[in-house]
XYZ file of N, CA and C in Angstrom:
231
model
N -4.425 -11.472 -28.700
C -5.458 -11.018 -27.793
C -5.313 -9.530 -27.538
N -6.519 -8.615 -27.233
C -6.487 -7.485 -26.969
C -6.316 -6.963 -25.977
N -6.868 -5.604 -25.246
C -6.540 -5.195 -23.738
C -7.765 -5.810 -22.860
N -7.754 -5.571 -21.764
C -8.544 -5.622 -20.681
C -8.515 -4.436 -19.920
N -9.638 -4.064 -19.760
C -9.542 -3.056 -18.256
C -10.535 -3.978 -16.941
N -9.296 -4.075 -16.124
C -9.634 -4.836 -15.124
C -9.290 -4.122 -13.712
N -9.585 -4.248 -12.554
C -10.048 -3.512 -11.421
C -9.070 -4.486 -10.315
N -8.476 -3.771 -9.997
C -7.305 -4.927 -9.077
C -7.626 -4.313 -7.612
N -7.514 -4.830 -6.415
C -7.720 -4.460 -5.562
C -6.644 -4.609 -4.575
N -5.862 -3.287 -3.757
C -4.643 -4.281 -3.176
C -4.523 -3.039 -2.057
N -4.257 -3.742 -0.910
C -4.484 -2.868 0.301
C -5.624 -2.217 1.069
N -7.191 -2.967 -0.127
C -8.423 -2.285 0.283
C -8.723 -1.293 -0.819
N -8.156 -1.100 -1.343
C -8.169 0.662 -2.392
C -8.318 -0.354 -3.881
N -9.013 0.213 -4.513
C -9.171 -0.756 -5.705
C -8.545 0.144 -6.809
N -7.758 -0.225 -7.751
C -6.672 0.144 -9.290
C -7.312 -0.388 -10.229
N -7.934 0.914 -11.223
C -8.488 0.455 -12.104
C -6.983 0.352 -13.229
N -7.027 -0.955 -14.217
C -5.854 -1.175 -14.929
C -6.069 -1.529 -16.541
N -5.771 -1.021 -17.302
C -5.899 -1.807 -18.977
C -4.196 -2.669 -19.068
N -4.595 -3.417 -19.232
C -3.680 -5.028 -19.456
C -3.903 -5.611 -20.352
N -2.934 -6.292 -21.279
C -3.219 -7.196 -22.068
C -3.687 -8.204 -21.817
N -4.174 -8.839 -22.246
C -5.576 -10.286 -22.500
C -4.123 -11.358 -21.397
N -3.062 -11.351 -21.730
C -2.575 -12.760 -21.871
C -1.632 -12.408 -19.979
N -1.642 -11.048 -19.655
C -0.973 -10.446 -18.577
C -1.801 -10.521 -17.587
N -3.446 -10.807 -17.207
C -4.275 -10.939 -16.917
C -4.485 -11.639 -15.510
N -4.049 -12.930 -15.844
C -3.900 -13.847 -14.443
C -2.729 -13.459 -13.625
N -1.745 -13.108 -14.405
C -0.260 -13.206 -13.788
C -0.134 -11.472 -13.090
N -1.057 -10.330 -13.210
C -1.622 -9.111 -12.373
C -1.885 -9.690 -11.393
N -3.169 -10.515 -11.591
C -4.542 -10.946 -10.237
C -3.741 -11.747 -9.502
N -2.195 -12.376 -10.042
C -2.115 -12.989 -8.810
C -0.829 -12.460 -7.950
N -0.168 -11.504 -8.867
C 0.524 -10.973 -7.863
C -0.179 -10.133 -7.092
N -1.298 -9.237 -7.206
C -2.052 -8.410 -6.536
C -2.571 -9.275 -5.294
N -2.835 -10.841 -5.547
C -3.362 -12.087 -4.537
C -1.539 -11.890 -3.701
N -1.065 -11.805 -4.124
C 0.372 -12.526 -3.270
C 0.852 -10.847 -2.240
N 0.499 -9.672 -3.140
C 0.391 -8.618 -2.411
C -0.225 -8.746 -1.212
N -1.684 -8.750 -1.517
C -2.617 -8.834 0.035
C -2.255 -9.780 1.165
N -1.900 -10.989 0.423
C -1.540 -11.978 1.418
C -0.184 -11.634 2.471
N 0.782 -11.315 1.571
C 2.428 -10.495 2.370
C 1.726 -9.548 3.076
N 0.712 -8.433 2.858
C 0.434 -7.352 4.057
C -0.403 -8.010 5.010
N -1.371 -9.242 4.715
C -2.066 -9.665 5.999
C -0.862 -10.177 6.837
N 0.277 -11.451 6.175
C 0.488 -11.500 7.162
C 1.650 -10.596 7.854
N 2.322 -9.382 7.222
C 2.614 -8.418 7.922
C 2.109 -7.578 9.021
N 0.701 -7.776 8.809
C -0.200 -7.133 9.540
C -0.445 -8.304 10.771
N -0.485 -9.066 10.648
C -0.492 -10.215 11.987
C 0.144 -10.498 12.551
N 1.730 -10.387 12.343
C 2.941 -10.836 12.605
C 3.618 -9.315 13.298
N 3.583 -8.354 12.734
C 3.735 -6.684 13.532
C 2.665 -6.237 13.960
N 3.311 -5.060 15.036
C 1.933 -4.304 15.531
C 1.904 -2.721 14.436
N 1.523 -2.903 13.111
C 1.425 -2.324 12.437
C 0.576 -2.104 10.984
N -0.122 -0.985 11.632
C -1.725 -0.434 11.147
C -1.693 0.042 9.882
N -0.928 0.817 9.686
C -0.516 2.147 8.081
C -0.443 1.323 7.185
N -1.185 1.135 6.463
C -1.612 0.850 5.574
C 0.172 0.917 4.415
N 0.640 1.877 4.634
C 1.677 2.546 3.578
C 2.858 1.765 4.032
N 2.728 1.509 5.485
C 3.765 0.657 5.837
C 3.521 -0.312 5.787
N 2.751 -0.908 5.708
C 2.406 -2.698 5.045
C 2.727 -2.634 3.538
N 2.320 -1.591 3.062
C 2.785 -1.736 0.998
C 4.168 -1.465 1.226
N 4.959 -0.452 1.818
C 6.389 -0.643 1.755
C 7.133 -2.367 2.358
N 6.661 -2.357 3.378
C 7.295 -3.847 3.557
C 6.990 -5.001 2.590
N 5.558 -4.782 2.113
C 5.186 -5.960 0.747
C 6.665 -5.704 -0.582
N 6.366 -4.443 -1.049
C 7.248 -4.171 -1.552
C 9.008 -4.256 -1.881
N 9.457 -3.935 -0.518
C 10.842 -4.772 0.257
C 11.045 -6.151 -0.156
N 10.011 -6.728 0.248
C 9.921 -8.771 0.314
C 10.083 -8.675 -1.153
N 9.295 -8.093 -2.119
C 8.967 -8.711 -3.601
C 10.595 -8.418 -4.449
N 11.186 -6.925 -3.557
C 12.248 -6.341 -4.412
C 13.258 -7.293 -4.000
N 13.594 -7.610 -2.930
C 14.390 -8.505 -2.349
C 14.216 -9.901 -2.827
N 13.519 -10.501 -2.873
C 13.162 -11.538 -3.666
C 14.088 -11.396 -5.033
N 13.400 -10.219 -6.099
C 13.913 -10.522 -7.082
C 15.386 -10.464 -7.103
N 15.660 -9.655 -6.662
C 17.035 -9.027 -6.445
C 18.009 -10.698 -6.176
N 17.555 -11.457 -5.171
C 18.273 -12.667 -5.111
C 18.048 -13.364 -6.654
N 16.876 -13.732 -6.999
C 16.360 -14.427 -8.172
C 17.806 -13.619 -9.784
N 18.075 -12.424 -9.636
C 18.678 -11.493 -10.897
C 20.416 -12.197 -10.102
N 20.422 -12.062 -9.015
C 21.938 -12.632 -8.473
C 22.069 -14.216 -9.168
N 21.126 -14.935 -9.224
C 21.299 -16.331 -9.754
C 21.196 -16.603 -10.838
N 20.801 -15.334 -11.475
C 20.744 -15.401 -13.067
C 19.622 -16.170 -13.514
N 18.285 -16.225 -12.885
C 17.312 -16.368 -12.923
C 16.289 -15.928 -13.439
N 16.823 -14.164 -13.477
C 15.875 -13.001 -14.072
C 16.651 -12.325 -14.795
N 16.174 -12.144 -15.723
C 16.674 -10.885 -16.632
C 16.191 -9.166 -15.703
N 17.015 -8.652 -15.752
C 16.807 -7.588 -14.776
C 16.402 -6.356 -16.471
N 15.302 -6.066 -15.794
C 14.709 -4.549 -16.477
C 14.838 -3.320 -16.779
């Protein structure tokens, strides 16, 4: 399969992206699992900045893996 240029949207601000055909769903849904960690960051703190909701999304996802590469779960990059 070939590329895609597909339009991801995350924090409100939309990323235009070329992706391969087969990388496609597995973008859209971490970009889905993005928005969802800043809403409910955003519901759960009293905190507006936009930059500080992507850093804390960010934190959760790195931390995450970071346990997942400790269990030998992930091949680390």
């Amino acid at each position: 399969m070939g590329e895609l240029s597909i339009k991801i949207k995350i924090a409100n601000r939309v990323y235009p992206l070329t992706v391969n055909a087969e990388e496609e769903e597995g973008i859209r849904k971490a970009a889905d699992q993005i928005n969802h960690s800043i809403s409910e960051f955003e519901r759960l703190y009293d905190v507006k900045d936009k930059q500080d909701l992507l850093a804390m999304a960010a934190l959760k996802v790195a931390s995450r893996n970071f346990e997942l590469e400790n269990k030998g779960l992930v091949i680390e990059r």
